[in-house]
XYZ file of C-alpha atoms in Angstrom:
435
model
C 22.143 -4.144 -45.101
C 23.851 -4.732 -41.875
C 27.178 -3.289 -41.263
C 28.072 -4.370 -37.427
C 26.268 -8.194 -37.770
C 29.203 -10.636 -38.115
C 29.399 -14.117 -39.402
C 25.613 -14.166 -41.490
C 26.794 -13.074 -44.390
C 26.025 -16.261 -46.245
C 23.415 -17.704 -43.821
C 20.808 -15.514 -41.991
C 21.189 -12.667 -44.339
C 19.981 -13.860 -47.850
C 17.324 -15.182 -45.820
C 15.847 -11.898 -44.855
C 16.672 -9.601 -47.925
C 14.061 -13.085 -49.565
C 11.603 -12.199 -46.518
C 11.728 -8.174 -46.702
C 11.770 -8.389 -50.853
C 8.691 -10.550 -50.482
C 6.810 -8.320 -47.761
C 6.908 -11.099 -45.286
C 6.215 -11.098 -41.855
C 9.624 -12.559 -40.034
C 9.681 -15.238 -37.225
C 13.657 -15.484 -36.204
C 14.579 -18.289 -34.417
C 17.619 -18.761 -32.341
C 19.717 -19.051 -28.874
C 20.659 -16.400 -26.400
C 23.215 -14.195 -27.765
C 22.617 -14.532 -31.303
C 21.878 -10.491 -32.754
C 18.482 -11.243 -32.612
C 17.372 -8.035 -31.297
C 19.730 -6.159 -33.157
C 18.620 -7.879 -36.605
C 15.533 -6.473 -35.823
C 16.836 -2.600 -34.649
C 18.564 -2.221 -38.462
C 15.237 -2.408 -40.629
C 14.475 0.441 -39.125
C 16.995 2.122 -41.302
C 15.124 0.427 -44.664
C 12.445 2.816 -43.881
C 11.819 6.236 -45.388
C 13.711 8.972 -43.623
C 10.176 10.386 -43.382
C 6.578 10.475 -43.953
C 3.499 12.660 -44.197
C 0.373 11.722 -41.899
C -2.522 13.652 -40.660
C -1.252 15.700 -37.699
C -2.140 14.653 -34.613
C -3.926 11.128 -35.931
C -2.979 8.261 -33.803
C -2.232 5.463 -36.471
C 0.154 7.952 -38.875
C -2.586 8.554 -41.060
C -1.659 8.527 -44.633
C -3.412 12.290 -46.187
C -4.587 10.516 -49.308
C -5.779 7.212 -47.595
C -6.513 7.656 -43.726
C -8.400 4.682 -41.663
C -8.988 6.210 -38.181
C -11.980 7.879 -37.937
C -10.520 10.985 -36.750
C -8.237 11.079 -39.557
C -11.302 10.830 -41.867
C -13.377 13.596 -40.670
C -10.534 15.832 -40.472
C -9.685 14.764 -44.061
C -13.462 14.457 -44.898
C -13.942 18.287 -43.435
C -10.938 20.027 -44.866
C -10.018 18.289 -47.519
C -6.595 19.639 -49.029
C -6.155 22.311 -46.382
C -5.930 19.256 -43.603
C -2.757 19.954 -41.225
C 0.152 17.734 -42.362
C 2.976 16.385 -39.617
C 5.906 14.521 -40.519
C 7.195 11.333 -38.843
C 10.848 9.908 -39.246
C 11.950 6.616 -39.161
C 12.646 6.038 -35.312
C 8.611 6.867 -34.705
C 7.868 4.353 -36.962
C 9.506 1.444 -35.360
C 7.899 0.086 -32.143
C 9.602 -2.805 -29.997
C 7.696 -4.500 -26.979
C 9.021 -7.617 -24.762
C 6.163 -9.745 -24.235
C 5.724 -10.862 -21.002
C 3.168 -13.242 -18.809
C 1.605 -9.993 -17.569
C 0.720 -8.426 -22.036
C -2.846 -7.693 -22.208
C -4.800 -7.435 -25.192
C -5.023 -3.775 -24.777
C -1.193 -2.865 -24.855
C -1.296 -4.293 -27.654
C -4.631 -4.022 -29.824
C -6.591 -1.010 -27.668
C -9.425 -0.978 -25.347
C -12.191 1.575 -24.992
C -11.108 5.063 -22.998
C -13.444 5.119 -20.523
C -12.202 9.181 -19.928
C -13.065 9.472 -23.426
C -16.766 7.888 -22.550
C -17.165 9.950 -19.503
C -16.577 12.613 -21.768
C -19.879 12.119 -23.642
C -19.023 9.698 -26.182
C -21.408 6.401 -27.160
C -19.628 3.562 -26.240
C -20.683 2.400 -29.630
C -18.586 5.330 -31.012
C -15.083 5.017 -32.512
C -13.664 7.955 -30.716
C -13.744 6.148 -27.664
C -11.140 3.324 -28.690
C -7.662 3.700 -27.039
C -4.987 2.502 -29.660
C -2.912 -0.017 -28.689
C 1.212 -0.483 -30.365
C 0.411 -2.370 -33.046
C -2.108 0.256 -34.802
C -0.081 2.985 -33.419
C 2.756 1.715 -35.493
C 0.653 1.723 -38.534
C 2.677 1.898 -41.575
C 6.466 1.050 -39.186
C 7.600 -1.860 -37.775
C 6.435 -3.899 -34.493
C 9.012 -5.884 -33.092
C 8.372 -8.914 -30.494
C 10.832 -10.101 -28.609
C 9.901 -13.525 -26.758
C 7.055 -14.063 -28.736
C 6.407 -17.502 -26.501
C 6.607 -15.507 -23.378
C 3.048 -14.197 -24.707
C 0.110 -16.097 -23.020
C -1.973 -17.829 -25.666
C -4.885 -15.615 -25.853
C -2.956 -13.116 -26.223
C -1.505 -14.460 -29.212
C -4.572 -15.177 -30.709
C -4.944 -11.365 -30.706
C -2.432 -11.016 -33.511
C -3.881 -13.714 -36.408
C -5.607 -11.359 -38.012
C -3.016 -8.559 -37.869
C -0.878 -10.757 -39.154
C -3.631 -12.226 -41.955
C -6.330 -9.710 -42.982
C -4.459 -6.363 -41.459
C -6.983 -5.591 -39.584
C -7.703 -5.545 -35.763
C -11.019 -5.773 -33.859
C -11.694 -4.378 -30.168
C -14.376 -5.430 -27.745
C -16.958 -6.100 -30.521
C -16.699 -2.861 -32.871
C -17.453 -3.398 -35.988
C -14.290 -0.936 -37.316
C -11.949 -2.697 -39.908
C -8.575 -0.485 -40.429
C -6.528 -2.150 -43.159
C -3.027 -1.811 -41.418
C 0.439 -1.342 -43.027
C 2.554 -2.873 -40.872
C 5.488 -5.561 -40.831
C 5.325 -7.705 -37.588
C 9.137 -9.255 -36.421
C 9.210 -11.700 -34.006
C 12.384 -13.307 -32.157
C 12.251 -16.830 -30.204
C 14.141 -19.155 -28.699
C 13.683 -22.485 -30.297
C 10.469 -24.663 -28.869
C 12.896 -27.384 -27.265
C 14.542 -24.306 -25.231
C 12.017 -22.333 -24.065
C 9.435 -24.082 -20.850
C 7.977 -20.762 -20.206
C 5.258 -21.201 -23.065
C 5.123 -21.810 -26.973
C 3.793 -20.318 -30.365
C 0.193 -21.520 -30.953
C 0.342 -23.096 -34.082
C -2.225 -20.942 -36.484
C 0.475 -17.587 -35.423
C 3.314 -19.762 -36.467
C 1.289 -20.146 -39.577
C 1.043 -16.965 -40.362
C 5.073 -15.959 -40.288
C 5.931 -16.379 -44.015
C 9.306 -16.849 -43.445
C 11.111 -18.133 -40.789
C 14.812 -16.713 -40.123
C 17.175 -19.364 -38.306
C 19.806 -16.878 -36.254
C 23.426 -19.043 -34.879
C 26.251 -19.038 -33.136
C 29.269 -17.974 -35.283
C 30.864 -21.020 -37.333
C 34.123 -19.277 -36.864
C 36.806 -18.185 -34.761
C 37.654 -14.993 -36.554
C 33.491 -14.039 -36.490
C 33.739 -14.494 -32.601
C 36.631 -12.417 -31.948
C 35.238 -9.359 -35.065
C 32.459 -9.783 -32.642
C 33.929 -9.627 -29.474
C 36.310 -6.382 -30.548
C 33.243 -4.563 -31.610
C 30.966 -5.017 -28.500
C 33.188 -5.529 -25.274
C 33.575 -2.237 -23.616
C 37.145 -2.731 -22.299
C 38.919 -1.732 -18.623
C 40.705 1.926 -19.000
C 42.585 3.570 -16.599
C 44.736 7.087 -16.838
C 48.122 6.504 -17.811
C 47.941 2.734 -18.327
C 47.799 1.489 -21.885
C 45.910 -1.626 -22.613
C 47.024 -4.552 -25.067
C 45.247 -7.436 -25.942
C 47.314 -10.268 -27.818
C 45.532 -11.771 -30.986
C 46.012 -15.310 -29.688
C 44.644 -14.336 -26.028
C 41.553 -13.175 -27.710
C 41.724 -16.465 -29.520
C 42.047 -18.171 -26.693
C 38.713 -16.705 -25.414
C 36.476 -17.704 -28.982
C 38.005 -20.957 -27.824
C 37.405 -21.262 -24.928
C 33.034 -20.824 -25.302
C 33.554 -23.114 -28.843
C 34.521 -25.353 -26.367
C 31.542 -24.974 -24.223
C 28.977 -25.001 -27.163
C 30.245 -28.972 -27.805
C 30.421 -29.911 -24.265
C 28.220 -32.721 -23.570
C 27.517 -31.424 -19.634
C 26.866 -27.912 -20.779
C 22.462 -27.270 -21.413
C 23.320 -26.838 -25.575
C 19.529 -26.625 -25.802
C 20.343 -22.553 -24.252
C 23.536 -21.964 -25.389
C 26.366 -20.154 -25.007
C 25.995 -16.388 -25.470
C 28.643 -14.924 -27.329
C 28.099 -12.305 -24.535
C 29.488 -15.465 -22.813
C 32.686 -14.410 -24.837
C 32.373 -10.764 -24.730
C 32.150 -10.565 -21.366
C 35.314 -13.018 -20.517
C 37.528 -10.461 -22.722
C 36.403 -7.695 -20.925
C 37.178 -9.206 -17.473
C 40.321 -10.865 -18.590
C 41.210 -6.845 -20.126
C 40.408 -5.953 -16.336
C 42.366 -8.531 -14.585
C 45.121 -7.247 -16.389
C 44.408 -3.468 -15.499
C 44.207 -4.204 -11.784
C 47.757 -5.761 -11.711
C 49.409 -2.604 -13.999
C 47.254 0.125 -11.641
C 48.461 -2.259 -8.013
C 51.879 -2.608 -9.645
C 52.357 0.904 -11.800
C 53.092 -0.757 -14.765
C 52.336 1.518 -17.497
C 51.224 -0.892 -19.749
C 48.719 -4.230 -19.080
C 49.024 -7.058 -20.978
C 46.696 -10.108 -20.147
C 48.630 -13.297 -19.515
C 47.704 -16.445 -18.976
C 46.833 -16.657 -15.213
C 44.437 -13.713 -15.627
C 41.712 -16.796 -17.577
C 41.232 -18.048 -14.440
C 39.594 -15.123 -13.267
C 37.047 -15.280 -15.831
C 36.077 -19.012 -14.550
C 33.861 -17.062 -10.841
C 32.288 -14.086 -13.142
C 30.802 -15.694 -15.512
C 29.562 -19.510 -14.448
C 26.241 -17.974 -13.873
C 25.685 -17.807 -17.810
C 26.358 -20.947 -18.105
C 23.769 -23.936 -17.709
C 24.457 -27.196 -17.085
C 23.120 -30.962 -17.805
C 22.567 -32.876 -14.187
C 26.325 -32.369 -12.577
C 26.711 -32.903 -9.099
C 27.278 -29.519 -6.841
C 30.399 -28.493 -7.141
C 31.080 -30.098 -10.486
C 30.824 -26.414 -12.765
C 34.099 -24.823 -12.186
C 35.970 -28.007 -13.072
C 33.903 -28.258 -16.502
C 34.834 -25.075 -17.622
C 38.338 -25.219 -16.405
C 38.354 -28.227 -18.524
C 37.062 -25.728 -21.394
C 39.888 -23.393 -20.618
C 42.317 -26.073 -21.049
C 41.651 -27.530 -24.042
C 41.278 -24.415 -25.780
C 44.207 -22.871 -24.303
C 46.436 -25.790 -25.603
C 44.260 -25.514 -28.648
C 45.623 -21.984 -29.322
C 49.349 -23.267 -28.596
C 49.678 -25.779 -30.887
C 47.849 -23.977 -33.414
C 50.584 -20.713 -32.233
C 53.496 -22.763 -31.235
C 53.069 -25.589 -32.483
C 56.682 -27.315 -33.614
C 58.453 -24.699 -31.677
C 61.475 -25.476 -30.751
C 61.041 -25.280 -26.239
C 64.197 -26.986 -25.190
C 65.714 -23.979 -24.554
C 63.015 -23.591 -22.228
C 62.624 -26.778 -20.868
C 66.345 -27.084 -20.224
C 66.304 -24.579 -18.206
C 64.004 -26.129 -15.707
C 65.417 -29.452 -15.803
C 68.248 -27.508 -14.569
C 66.393 -26.328 -11.383
C 64.467 -23.307 -12.320
C 61.593 -22.763 -10.418
C 58.914 -19.894 -11.743
C 56.291 -18.626 -10.208
C 53.202 -16.424 -11.412
C 49.984 -14.345 -10.122
C 47.573 -12.236 -10.968
C 49.057 -9.678 -8.999
C 52.784 -10.320 -10.148
C 54.181 -7.349 -11.928
C 55.642 -8.175 -15.343
C 59.159 -7.129 -14.584
C 59.057 -9.537 -11.775
C 57.408 -12.485 -13.908
C 60.400 -11.926 -16.181
C 62.908 -11.717 -14.017
C 63.182 -14.799 -12.903
C 64.262 -16.313 -16.216
C 67.656 -13.748 -16.194
C 70.238 -16.740 -15.052
C 68.301 -19.129 -18.265
C 70.806 -17.233 -21.285
C 69.248 -19.594 -23.740
C 65.595 -19.159 -22.208
C 66.122 -15.484 -22.924
C 66.841 -16.039 -26.647
C 63.742 -18.229 -26.579
C 61.659 -15.282 -25.201
C 62.560 -13.315 -28.250
C 62.149 -15.622 -30.546
C 58.590 -15.835 -28.891
C 57.592 -12.795 -28.953
C 58.339 -12.394 -32.639
C 56.164 -15.707 -33.176
C 53.246 -14.526 -31.809
C 53.202 -10.839 -33.508
C 53.954 -8.754 -30.294
C 56.057 -5.764 -29.395
C 58.774 -6.185 -27.427
C 57.706 -4.625 -23.750
C 58.589 -6.639 -20.843
C 54.747 -6.742 -20.515
C 54.087 -8.412 -23.871
C 57.380 -10.830 -22.875
C 55.949 -11.932 -19.876
C 52.254 -12.805 -21.871
C 54.285 -14.839 -24.371
C 56.365 -15.990 -21.578
C 53.144 -17.663 -19.726
C 51.517 -18.795 -22.817
C 54.572 -21.128 -23.419
C 54.721 -22.165 -20.028
C 51.149 -23.122 -19.899
C 51.559 -25.001 -23.378
C 54.471 -26.883 -21.533
C 52.576 -28.050 -18.863
C 49.202 -29.307 -20.525
C 51.523 -30.972 -23.092
C 53.073 -32.381 -19.685
C 56.383 -31.139 -20.131
C 56.394 -28.980 -17.155
C 54.654 -29.095 -13.542
C 52.733 -26.493 -12.429
C 50.971 -26.697 -9.108
C 49.030 -24.328 -6.243
C 51.393 -22.839 -3.380
C 51.296 -22.121 -0.393
C 49.684 -18.826 -1.293
C 45.982 -18.797 -2.448
C 46.711 -17.713 -6.244
C 49.893 -18.196 -7.379
C 51.205 -20.966 -9.128
C 54.840 -22.656 -9.655
C 56.107 -24.156 -12.494
C 58.846 -26.661 -12.382
C 60.161 -29.460 -14.194
C 58.743 -32.973 -13.610
C 62.222 -34.652 -13.376
């Protein structure tokens, strides 16, 4: 049913399918970046491709069962000769972002002063200008961020959800609407901007609770699907799988951090943005150095932190410590993937070369050839790099050799087998033996 939704197959999707079969109105609860809006928009595909309406009717009136005064009059006057039009599924889906300035007139309707000025009586139903909800009759109405809707406006939805009718300024009309109402909201303990009133909450027959990906592979699949990666003429971009794993693990580490506000969550958009920044850093280096292949390296991860820090809400930190929290989570992510990918690998050839005096430097702008070239004098290190490329399932290009090698060095530093320090040049790091 939802081909682009990843990781909900055994949790969210079955609940939503049962709600649809039961004919329930649905409220989706979850933190930001959990595909709530995307799920709502997929429901459009379940509607008939096209349905007949009384031509010109505001409420998508069924020709056999018109509900608006205009359509009823037309059918009464013309009978089977009443004109019929067809509307597609996209025209039967309406989405409203709840904002504090939303009025009852926007959702339900109000008296149209222009129609009154044209000579109609105030008691005439034809003077009503209908709002978003009745205009989506025989369709789906989606309201994003429902708690942001003022409580007095939420009250106007009570009759729609229970009795399926509307009331406008005391008019004695009853419109038996045929709609499905779907709303999204953050959990109440997160949003402080408003709340869903209890009677309205009670009228949503099914609650669907969304979640962040449970598995690293699911997060990577979402990143691959949604990320818009950097492009440049005559430069190919390749992102090794183990670096995607680091991005996904980085988000997972933040979601379990006691210093990150877990009520606001760490959105999957954070992972997507981090992957895009990682790719952009590699592409920038390739363009600057005239390389035909752009492959991210471990050093590129440190470009992610300043670009993404605004997406995270922290819990009561001293000013300036936010970067430290992100760097610590990134180091844990790198180490976790390093153990998973290279755990048990014999790295003695590399550590011996450093013990014998090898010093290597790296930076975001250092070309792959220059980085790998620092190891040309160490024959054993060269054999290790070849084995490393195979272990990480990479091609034997200079850019991928550089990426694999720097990932190995980063792991050796994090396992306290190598020293890593900033040089006098900003953004340039030095690896050397800790002897």
